[in-house]
Short mmCIF file of C-alpha atoms in Angstrom, two decimals:
data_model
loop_
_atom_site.label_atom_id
_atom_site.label_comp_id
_atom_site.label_asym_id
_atom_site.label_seq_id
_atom_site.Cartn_x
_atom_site.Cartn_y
_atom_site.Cartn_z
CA UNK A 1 81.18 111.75 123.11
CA UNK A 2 84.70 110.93 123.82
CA UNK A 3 85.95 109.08 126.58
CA UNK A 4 89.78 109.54 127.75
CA UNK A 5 91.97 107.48 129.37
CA UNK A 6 95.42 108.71 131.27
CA UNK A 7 98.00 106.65 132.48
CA UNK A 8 101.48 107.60 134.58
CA UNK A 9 104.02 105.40 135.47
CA UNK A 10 107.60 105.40 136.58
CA UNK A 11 110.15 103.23 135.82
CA UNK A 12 113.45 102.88 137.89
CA UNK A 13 115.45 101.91 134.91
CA UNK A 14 117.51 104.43 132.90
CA UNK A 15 115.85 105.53 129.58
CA UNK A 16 117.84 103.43 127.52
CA UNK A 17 117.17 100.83 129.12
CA UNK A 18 113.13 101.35 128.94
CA UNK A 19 113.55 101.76 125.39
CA UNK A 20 115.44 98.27 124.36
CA UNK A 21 112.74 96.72 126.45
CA UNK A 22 109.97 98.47 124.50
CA UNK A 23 111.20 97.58 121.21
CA UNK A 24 111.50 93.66 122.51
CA UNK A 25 107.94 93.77 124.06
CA UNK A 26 106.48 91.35 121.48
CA UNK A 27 105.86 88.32 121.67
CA UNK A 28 105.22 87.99 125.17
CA UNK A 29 102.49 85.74 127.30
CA UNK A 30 101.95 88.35 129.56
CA UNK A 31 100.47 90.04 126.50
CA UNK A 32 99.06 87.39 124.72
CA UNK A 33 96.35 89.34 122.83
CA UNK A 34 98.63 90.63 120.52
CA UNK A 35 99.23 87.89 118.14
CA UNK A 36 101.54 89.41 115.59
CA UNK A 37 103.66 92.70 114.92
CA UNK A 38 105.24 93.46 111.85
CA UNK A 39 107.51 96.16 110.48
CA UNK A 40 105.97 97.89 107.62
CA UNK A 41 108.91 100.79 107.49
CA UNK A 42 111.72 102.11 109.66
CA UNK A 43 113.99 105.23 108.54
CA UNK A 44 115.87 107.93 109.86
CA UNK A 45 114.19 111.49 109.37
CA UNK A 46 115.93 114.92 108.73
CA UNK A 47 116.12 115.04 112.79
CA UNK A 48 118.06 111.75 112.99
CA UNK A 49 115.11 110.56 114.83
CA UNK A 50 114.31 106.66 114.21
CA UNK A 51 110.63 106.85 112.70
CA UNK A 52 109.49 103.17 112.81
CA UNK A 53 105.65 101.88 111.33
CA UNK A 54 104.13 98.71 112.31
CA UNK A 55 101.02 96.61 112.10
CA UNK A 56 99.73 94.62 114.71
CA UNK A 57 96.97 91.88 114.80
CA UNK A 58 95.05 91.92 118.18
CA UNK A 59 93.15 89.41 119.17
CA UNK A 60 90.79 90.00 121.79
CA UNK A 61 89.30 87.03 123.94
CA UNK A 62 86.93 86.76 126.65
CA UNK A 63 84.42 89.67 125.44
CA UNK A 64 81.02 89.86 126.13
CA UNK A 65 78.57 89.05 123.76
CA UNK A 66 77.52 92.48 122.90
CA UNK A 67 80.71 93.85 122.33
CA UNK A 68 81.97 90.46 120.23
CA UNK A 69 78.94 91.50 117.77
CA UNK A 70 80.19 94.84 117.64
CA UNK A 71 83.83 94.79 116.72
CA UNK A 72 84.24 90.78 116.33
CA UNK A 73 86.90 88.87 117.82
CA UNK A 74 90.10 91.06 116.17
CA UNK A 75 91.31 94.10 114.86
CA UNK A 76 94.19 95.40 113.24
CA UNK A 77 95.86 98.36 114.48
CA UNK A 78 98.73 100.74 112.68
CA UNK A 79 101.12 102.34 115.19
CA UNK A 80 104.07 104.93 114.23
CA UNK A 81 106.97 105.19 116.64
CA UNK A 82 109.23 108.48 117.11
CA UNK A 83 112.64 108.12 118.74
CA UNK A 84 114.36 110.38 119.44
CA UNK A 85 118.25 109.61 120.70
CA UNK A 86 119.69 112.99 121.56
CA UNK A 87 116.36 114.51 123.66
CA UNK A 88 116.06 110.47 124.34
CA UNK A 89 112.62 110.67 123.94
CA UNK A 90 109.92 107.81 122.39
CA UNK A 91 106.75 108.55 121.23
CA UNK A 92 104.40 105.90 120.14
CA UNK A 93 101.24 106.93 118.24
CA UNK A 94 98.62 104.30 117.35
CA UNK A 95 95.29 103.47 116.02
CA UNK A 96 92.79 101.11 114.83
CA UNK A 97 92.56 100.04 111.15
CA UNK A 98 89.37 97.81 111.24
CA UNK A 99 85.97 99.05 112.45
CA UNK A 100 86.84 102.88 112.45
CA UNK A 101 82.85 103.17 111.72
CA UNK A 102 81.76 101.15 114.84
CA UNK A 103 84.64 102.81 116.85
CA UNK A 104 88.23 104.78 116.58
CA UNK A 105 90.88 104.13 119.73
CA UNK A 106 93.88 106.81 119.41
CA UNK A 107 96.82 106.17 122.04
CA UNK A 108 99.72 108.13 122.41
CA UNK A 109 102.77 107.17 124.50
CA UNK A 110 105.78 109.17 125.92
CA UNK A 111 108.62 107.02 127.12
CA UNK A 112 111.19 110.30 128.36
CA UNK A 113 113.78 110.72 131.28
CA UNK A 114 112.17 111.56 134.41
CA UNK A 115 112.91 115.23 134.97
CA UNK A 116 113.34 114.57 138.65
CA UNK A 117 115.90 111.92 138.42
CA UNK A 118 117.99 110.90 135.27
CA UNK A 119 118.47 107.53 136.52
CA UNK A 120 114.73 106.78 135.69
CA UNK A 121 112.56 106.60 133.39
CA UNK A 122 108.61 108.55 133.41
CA UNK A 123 105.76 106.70 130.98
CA UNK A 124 102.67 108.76 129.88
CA UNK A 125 100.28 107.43 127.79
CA UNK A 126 96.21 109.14 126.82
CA UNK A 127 93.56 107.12 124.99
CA UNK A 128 90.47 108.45 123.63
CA UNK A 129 87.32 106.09 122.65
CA UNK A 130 85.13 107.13 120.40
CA UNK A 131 82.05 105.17 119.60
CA UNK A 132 79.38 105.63 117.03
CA UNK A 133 76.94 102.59 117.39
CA UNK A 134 73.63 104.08 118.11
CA UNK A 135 72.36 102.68 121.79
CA UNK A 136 75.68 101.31 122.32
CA UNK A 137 78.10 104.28 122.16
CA UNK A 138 78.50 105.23 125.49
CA UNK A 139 78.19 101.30 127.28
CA UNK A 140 81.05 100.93 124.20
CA UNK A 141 83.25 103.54 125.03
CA UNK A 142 83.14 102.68 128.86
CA UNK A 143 84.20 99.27 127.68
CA UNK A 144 86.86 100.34 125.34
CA UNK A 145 88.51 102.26 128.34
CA UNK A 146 88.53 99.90 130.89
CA UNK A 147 89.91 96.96 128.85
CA UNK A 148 92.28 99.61 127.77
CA UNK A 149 93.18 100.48 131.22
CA UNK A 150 93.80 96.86 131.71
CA UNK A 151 95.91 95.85 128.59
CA UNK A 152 97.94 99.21 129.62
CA UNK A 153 99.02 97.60 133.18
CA UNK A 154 99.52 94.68 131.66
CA UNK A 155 102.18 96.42 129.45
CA UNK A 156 103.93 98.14 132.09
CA UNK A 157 104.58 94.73 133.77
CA UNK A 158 105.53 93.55 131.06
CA UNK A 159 107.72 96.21 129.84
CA UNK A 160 109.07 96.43 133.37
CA UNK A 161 109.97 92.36 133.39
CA UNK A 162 112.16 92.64 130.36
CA UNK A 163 114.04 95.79 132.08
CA UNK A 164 114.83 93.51 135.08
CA UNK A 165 115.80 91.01 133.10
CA UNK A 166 118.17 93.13 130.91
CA UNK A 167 119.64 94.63 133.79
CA UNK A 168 120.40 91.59 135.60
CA UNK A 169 121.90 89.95 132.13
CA UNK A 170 119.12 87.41 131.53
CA UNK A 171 117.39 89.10 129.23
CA UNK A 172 117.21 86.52 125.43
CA UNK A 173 116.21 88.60 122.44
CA UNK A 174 112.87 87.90 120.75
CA UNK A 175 112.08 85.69 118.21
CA UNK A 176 112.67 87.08 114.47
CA UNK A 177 111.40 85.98 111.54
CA UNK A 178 112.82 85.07 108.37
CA UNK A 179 111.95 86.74 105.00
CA UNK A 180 110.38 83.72 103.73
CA UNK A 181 108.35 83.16 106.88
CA UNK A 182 107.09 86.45 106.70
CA UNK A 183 105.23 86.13 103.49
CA UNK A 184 102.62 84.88 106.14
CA UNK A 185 102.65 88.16 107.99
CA UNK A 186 99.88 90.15 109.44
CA UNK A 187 100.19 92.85 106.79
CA UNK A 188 99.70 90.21 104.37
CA UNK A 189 96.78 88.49 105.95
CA UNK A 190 95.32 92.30 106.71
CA UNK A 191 94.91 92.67 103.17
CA UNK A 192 93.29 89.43 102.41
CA UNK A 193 91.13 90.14 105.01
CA UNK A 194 90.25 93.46 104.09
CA UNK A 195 89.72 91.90 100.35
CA UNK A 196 87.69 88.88 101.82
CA UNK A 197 85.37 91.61 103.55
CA UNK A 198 84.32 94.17 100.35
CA UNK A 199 83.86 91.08 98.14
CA UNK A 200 81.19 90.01 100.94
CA UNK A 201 79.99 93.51 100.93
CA UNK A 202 79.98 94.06 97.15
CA UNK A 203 77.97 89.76 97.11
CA UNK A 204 75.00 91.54 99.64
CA UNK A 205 74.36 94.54 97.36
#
């Protein structure tokens, strides 16, 4: 069973506008479960399109029991970004990396112009949950789409706050790492996670 998860929002800020604030989302407080994002690749595409991958850490706090047993405290999700400058279009497709066998989330976003007014900006965004714990699957999914539901308004606000801000000429430019400082990223602690995890796998056969 899949569960899905639509979401519609319209913001009264001119696409380009939407966009700067999208790619300055992170870090926030209002969003505080996301720990890290990094930039694994950004290029231009035969289209002239900006085709950007990252990797985020999310940590997720305050779960239940149950579900803290069944995908643990964080997970590590890949995202690709799409955007598009002449149709002035953004589409964000993402997904999570860790426990694909207790669970897969796939979100897709659509930042465009709002066909009834150019001076705004329409957001559409569709999750599906998939589960596959036995017993679980459906309580799981339910879960999954809620908290999703949540972490999505959350984002619009937040989104939404740094359009204000950038409109009104207050808006400071997020914090960016060094090279060196990077060496610490998420993508690097991903994979010595990952590695940490079969060697604990391979030590119980």
């Amino acid at each position: 069973m899949v569960l899905t998860n639509e979401t519609c929002h319209e913001y009264p800020f001119h696409w380009d506008v939407v966009t700067r604030a999208f790619w300055n989302k992170y870090p926030n407080e209002r969003l505080a479960h996301v720990e890290r994002v990094d930039v694994l690749d950004r290029c231009l595409d035969s289209q002239g399109r900006l085709v950007t991958t990252r990797l985020a850490k999310v940590t997720q706090k305050n779960l239940p029991g149950w579900v803290r047993s069944a995908l643990g405290d964080c997970t590590y999700v890949f995202e690709e970004t799409t955007c598009d400058p002449q149709r002035k279009q953004l589409v964000l497709k993402s997904t999570n990396l860790s426990l694909r066998s207790v669970a897969t989330v796939e979100e897709t976003c659509v930042y465009s112009v709002h066909p009834d007014d150019a001076q705004k900006t329409l957001y559409e965004a569709e999750a599906k949950v998939t589960a596959f714990v036995p017993l679980l699957s459906q309580k799981l999914e339910k879960f999954s789409v809620s908290r999703g539901a949540e972490t999505a308004a959350k984002g619009i606000r937040a989104v939404e706050e740094i359009c204000n801000d950038i409109f009104q000429g207050t808006f400071q430019p997020a914090f960016c790492e060094t090279v060196d400082a990077a060496k610490n990223s998420v993508a690097v602690n991903a994979a010595k996670d990952m590695a940490n995890a079969a060697a604990k796998c391979a030590e119980k056969q």
